[in-house]
Coordinates of C-alpha atoms in Angstrom, one line a residue:
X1 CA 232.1 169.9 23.8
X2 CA 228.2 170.3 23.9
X3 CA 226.2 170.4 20.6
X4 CA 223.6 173.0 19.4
X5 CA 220.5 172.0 18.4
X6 CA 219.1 174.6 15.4
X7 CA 215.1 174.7 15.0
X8 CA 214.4 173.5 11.2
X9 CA 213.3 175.7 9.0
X10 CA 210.2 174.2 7.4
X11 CA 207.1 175.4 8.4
X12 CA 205.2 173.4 11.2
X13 CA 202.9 171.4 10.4
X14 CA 198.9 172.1 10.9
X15 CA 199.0 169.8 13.8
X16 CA 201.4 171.5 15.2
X17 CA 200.3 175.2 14.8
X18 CA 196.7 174.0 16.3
X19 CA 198.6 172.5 19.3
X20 CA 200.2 175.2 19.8
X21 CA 197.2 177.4 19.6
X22 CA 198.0 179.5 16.6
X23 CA 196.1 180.4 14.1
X24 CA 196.0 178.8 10.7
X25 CA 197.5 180.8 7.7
X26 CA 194.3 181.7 5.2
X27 CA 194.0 180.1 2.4
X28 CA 195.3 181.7 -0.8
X29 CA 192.8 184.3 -2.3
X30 CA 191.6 182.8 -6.0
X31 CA 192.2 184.5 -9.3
X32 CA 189.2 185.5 -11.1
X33 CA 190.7 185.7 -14.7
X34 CA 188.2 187.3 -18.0
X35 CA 187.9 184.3 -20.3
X36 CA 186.8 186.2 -24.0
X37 CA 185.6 183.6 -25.6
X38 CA 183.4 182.2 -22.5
X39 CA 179.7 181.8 -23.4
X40 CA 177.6 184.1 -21.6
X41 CA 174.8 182.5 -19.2
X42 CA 171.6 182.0 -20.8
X43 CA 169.2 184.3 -19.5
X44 CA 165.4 183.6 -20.8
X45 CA 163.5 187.3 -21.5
X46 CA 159.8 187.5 -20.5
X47 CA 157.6 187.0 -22.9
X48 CA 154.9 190.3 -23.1
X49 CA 151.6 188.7 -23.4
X50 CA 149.9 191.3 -22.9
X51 CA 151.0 193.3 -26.0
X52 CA 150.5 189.8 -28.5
X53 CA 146.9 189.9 -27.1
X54 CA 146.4 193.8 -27.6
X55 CA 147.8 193.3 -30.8
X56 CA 145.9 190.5 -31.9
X57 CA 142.4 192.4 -30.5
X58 CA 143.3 195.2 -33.1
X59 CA 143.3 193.1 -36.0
X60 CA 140.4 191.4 -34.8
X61 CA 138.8 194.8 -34.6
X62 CA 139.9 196.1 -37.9
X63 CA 139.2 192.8 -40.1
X64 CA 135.4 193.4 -38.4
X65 CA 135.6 197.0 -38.9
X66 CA 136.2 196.5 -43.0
X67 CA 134.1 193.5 -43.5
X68 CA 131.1 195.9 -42.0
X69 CA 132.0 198.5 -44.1
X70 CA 132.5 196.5 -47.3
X71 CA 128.9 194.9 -46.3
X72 CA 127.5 198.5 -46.1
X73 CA 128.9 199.5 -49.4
X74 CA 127.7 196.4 -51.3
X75 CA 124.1 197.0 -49.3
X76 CA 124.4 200.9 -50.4
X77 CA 125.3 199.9 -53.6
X78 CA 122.5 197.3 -54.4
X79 CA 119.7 199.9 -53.1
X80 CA 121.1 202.3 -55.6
X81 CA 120.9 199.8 -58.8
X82 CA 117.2 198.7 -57.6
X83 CA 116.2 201.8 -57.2
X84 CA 117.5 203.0 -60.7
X85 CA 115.8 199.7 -62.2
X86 CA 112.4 200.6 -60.1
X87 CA 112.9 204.4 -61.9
X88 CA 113.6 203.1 -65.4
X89 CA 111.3 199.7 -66.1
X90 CA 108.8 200.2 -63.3
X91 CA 108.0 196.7 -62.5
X92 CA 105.2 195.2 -61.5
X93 CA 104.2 191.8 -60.3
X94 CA 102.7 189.2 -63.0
X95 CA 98.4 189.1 -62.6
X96 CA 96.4 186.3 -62.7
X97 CA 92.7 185.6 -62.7
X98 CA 90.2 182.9 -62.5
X99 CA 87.1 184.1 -64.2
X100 CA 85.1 180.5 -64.2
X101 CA 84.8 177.4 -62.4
X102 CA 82.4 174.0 -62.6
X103 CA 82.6 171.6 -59.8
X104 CA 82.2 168.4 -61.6
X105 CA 82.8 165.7 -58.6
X106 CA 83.1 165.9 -55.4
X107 CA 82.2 163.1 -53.3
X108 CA 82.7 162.1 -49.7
X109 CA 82.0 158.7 -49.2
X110 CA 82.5 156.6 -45.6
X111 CA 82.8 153.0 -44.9
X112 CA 80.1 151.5 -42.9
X113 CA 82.2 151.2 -39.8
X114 CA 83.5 154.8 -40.4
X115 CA 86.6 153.3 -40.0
X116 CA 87.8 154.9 -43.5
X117 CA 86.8 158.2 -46.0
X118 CA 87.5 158.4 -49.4
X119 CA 87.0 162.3 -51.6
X120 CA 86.8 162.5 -55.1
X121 CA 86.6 165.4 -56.5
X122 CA 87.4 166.7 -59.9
X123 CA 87.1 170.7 -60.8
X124 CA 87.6 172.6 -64.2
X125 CA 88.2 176.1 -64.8
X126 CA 89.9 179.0 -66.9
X127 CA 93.2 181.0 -65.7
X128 CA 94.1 184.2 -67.3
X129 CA 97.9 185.3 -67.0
X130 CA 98.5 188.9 -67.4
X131 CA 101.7 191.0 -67.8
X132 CA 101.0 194.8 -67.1
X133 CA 104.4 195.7 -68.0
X134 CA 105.7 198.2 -70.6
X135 CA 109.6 196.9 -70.5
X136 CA 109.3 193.4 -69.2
X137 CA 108.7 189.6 -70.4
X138 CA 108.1 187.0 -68.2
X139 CA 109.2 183.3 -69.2
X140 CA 107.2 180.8 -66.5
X141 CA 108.2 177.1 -66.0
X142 CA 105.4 174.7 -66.2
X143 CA 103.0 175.2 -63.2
X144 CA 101.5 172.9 -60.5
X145 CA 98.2 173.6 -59.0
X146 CA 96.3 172.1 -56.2
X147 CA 92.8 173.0 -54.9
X148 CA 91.7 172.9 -51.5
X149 CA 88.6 173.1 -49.6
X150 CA 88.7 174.4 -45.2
X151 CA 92.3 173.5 -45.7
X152 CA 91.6 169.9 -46.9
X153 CA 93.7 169.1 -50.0
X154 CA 91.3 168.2 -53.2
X155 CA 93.5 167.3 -56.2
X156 CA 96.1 168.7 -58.3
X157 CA 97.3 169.2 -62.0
X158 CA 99.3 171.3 -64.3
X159 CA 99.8 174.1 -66.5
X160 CA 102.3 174.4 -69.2
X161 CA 105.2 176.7 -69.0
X162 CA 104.8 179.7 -71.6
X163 CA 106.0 183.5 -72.0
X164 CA 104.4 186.7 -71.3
X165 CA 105.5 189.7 -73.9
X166 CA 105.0 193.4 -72.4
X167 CA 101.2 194.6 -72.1
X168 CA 100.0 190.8 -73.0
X169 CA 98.1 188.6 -72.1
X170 CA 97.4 184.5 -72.3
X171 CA 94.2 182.3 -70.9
X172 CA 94.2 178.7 -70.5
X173 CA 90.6 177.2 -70.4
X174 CA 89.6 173.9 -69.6
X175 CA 92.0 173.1 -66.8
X176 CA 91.3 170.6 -64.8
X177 CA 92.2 169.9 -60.9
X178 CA 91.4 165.9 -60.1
X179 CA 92.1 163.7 -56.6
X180 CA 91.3 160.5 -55.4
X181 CA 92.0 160.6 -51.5
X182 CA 91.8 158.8 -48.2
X183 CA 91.3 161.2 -45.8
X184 CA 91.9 161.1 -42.0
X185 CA 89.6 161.7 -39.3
X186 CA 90.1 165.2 -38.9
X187 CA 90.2 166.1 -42.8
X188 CA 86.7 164.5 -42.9
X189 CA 84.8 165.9 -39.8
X190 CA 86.5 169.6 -41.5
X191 CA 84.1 168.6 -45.0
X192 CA 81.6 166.6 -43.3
X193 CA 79.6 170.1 -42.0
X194 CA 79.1 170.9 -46.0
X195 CA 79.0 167.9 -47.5
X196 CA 76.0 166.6 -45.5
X197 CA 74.1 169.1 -47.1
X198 CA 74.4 168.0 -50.1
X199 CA 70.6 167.4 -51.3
X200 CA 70.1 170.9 -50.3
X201 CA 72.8 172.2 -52.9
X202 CA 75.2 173.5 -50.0
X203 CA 77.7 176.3 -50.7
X204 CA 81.2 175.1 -50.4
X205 CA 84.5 177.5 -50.1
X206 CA 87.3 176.4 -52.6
X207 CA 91.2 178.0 -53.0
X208 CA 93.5 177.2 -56.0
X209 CA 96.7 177.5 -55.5
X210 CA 99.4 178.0 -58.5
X211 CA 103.4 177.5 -57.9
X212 CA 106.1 178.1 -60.8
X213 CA 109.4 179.6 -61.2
X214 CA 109.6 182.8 -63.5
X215 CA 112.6 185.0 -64.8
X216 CA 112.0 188.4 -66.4
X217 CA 114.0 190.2 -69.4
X218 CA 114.3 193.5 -69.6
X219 CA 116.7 194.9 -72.6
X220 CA 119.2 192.9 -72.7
X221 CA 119.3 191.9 -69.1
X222 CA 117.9 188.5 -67.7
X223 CA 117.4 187.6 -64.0
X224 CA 117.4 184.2 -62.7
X225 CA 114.8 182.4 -62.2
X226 CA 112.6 182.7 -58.6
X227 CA 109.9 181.0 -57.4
X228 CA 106.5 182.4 -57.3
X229 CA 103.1 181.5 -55.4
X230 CA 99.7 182.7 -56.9
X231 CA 96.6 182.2 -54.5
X232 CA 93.2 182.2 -55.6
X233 CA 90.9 181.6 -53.0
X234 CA 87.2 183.3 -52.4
X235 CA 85.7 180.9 -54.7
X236 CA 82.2 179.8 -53.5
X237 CA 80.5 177.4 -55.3
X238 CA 78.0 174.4 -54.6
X239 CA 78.0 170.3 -54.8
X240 CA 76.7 168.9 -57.6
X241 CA 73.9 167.1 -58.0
X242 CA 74.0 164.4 -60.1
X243 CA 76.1 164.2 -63.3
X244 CA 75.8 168.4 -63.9
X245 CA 78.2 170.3 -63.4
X246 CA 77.7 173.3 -60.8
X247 CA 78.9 176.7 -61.6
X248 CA 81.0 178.0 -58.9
X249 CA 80.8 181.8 -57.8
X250 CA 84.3 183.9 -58.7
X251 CA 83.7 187.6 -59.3
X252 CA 84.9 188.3 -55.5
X253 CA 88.2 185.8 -56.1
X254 CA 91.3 187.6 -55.7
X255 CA 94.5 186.0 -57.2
X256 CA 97.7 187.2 -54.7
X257 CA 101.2 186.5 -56.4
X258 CA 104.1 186.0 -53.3
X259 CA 107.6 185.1 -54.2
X260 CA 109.0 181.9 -52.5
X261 CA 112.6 182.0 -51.9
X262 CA 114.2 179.3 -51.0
X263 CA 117.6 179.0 -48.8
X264 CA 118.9 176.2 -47.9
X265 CA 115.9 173.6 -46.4
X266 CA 113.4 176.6 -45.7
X267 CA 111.3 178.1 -48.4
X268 CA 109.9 182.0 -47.5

């Protein structure tokens, strides 16, 4: 009796199925299964430059715009109050005069190498201050003057501080502008030309110069104070000879009064 040989029933294996030139079974298909409380990828969003820098031109634009027009309106504003003072106090600038000046000294003298100059010079004279006002008083610090000849610096002094009422006036006589200098090469050969003549009386050119600070009142209301500049010049006068004292030519002085402002190192 012969016996039967059954195939198995397991599957063959891979080897086999290549062997025999089948081909393999796919592999099984994956589930894809929603997960709810799976985090999301991250996904960065551009960033719009361009509107941050449009936006940030428009303030730009508008903080300019408001600080011009808050400039205009304070400009517009001060123009309207000055020309409401001008209307009401019409004010004028302070006067001053110089009607008389003696030269008392003034002496160049040279070593005998030349290497050195020495001026002394010492000038007196009377200053008138004048306030033309109708509405205004004027309150001056004390003053400091210097004199100068072609530019050359002579000597200095001072001149008390006082107060000007409306339509008033005040003179100070007897003021006297000294110096004892060394002057430089240039500073001499710019005297020399007139002080060579001296035996023949020569005419010499002097300029006083006056600087204060002054504040006005008008009413009830006081400004602060400013600086102020008063320039005599046009005075002509002659060296002395000897121990008299020469009288010094003023009636075609002027006296100009400019104010000096000063902002931070630079005076105008």
């Amino acid at each position: 009796m012969s016996d039967r040989v059954f195939p198995s029933s397991k599957p063959a294996a891979n080897g086999a199925a290549v062997a025999n030139g089948a081909n393999p079974p796919p592999p099984p298909a994956k589930s894809h299964l929603y997960n709810p409380t799976a985090r999301a990828p991250y996904r960065p969003q551009p960033h719009n430059r361009r509107r941050h820098s449009r936006s940030g031109r428009s303030i730009c634009c508008c903080c300019c715009f408001w600080s011009v027009l808050i400039l205009l309106l304070l400009l517009l504003v001060a123009a309207i109050a000055g020309t409401a003072v001008y209307i009401l106090y019409r004010p004028h600038r302070p006067q001053f005069s110089i009607p008389s000046l003696r030269i008392h000294r003034l002496n160049l003298t040279t070593s005998a190498d030349s290497s050195s100059s020495h001026l002394s010079t010492l000038v007196n004279f009377t200053v008138i201050s004048k306030n033309p006002n109708s509405h205004l008083t004027f309150f001056y610090d004390s003053f400091t003057m210097s004199s100068y000849s072609n530019g050359v610096f002579l000597g200095n002094g001072t001149l008390p501080a006082h107060s000007l009422r409306k339509k008033n006036q005040t003179s100070f006589r007897n003021v006297v502008v000294s110096g004892s200098n060394d002057l430089d090469a240039e500073s001499v050969n710019s005297l020399r030309s007139d002080l060579k003549k001296k035996k023949s009386g020569a005419a010499v050119t002097l300029k006083i110069q006056l600087d204060t600070k002054v504040k006005a009142k008008m009413g009830g209301l006081k400004t602060k104070k400013v600086g102020i500049r008063v320039t005599c010049d046009q005075i002509k006068g002659s060296v002395p000879k000897g121990k008299s004292p020469t009288v010094a030519v003023t009636s075609g002085s002027k006296c100009k009064v400019d104010l000096r402002i000063k902002i931070w190192k630079w005076t105008f």
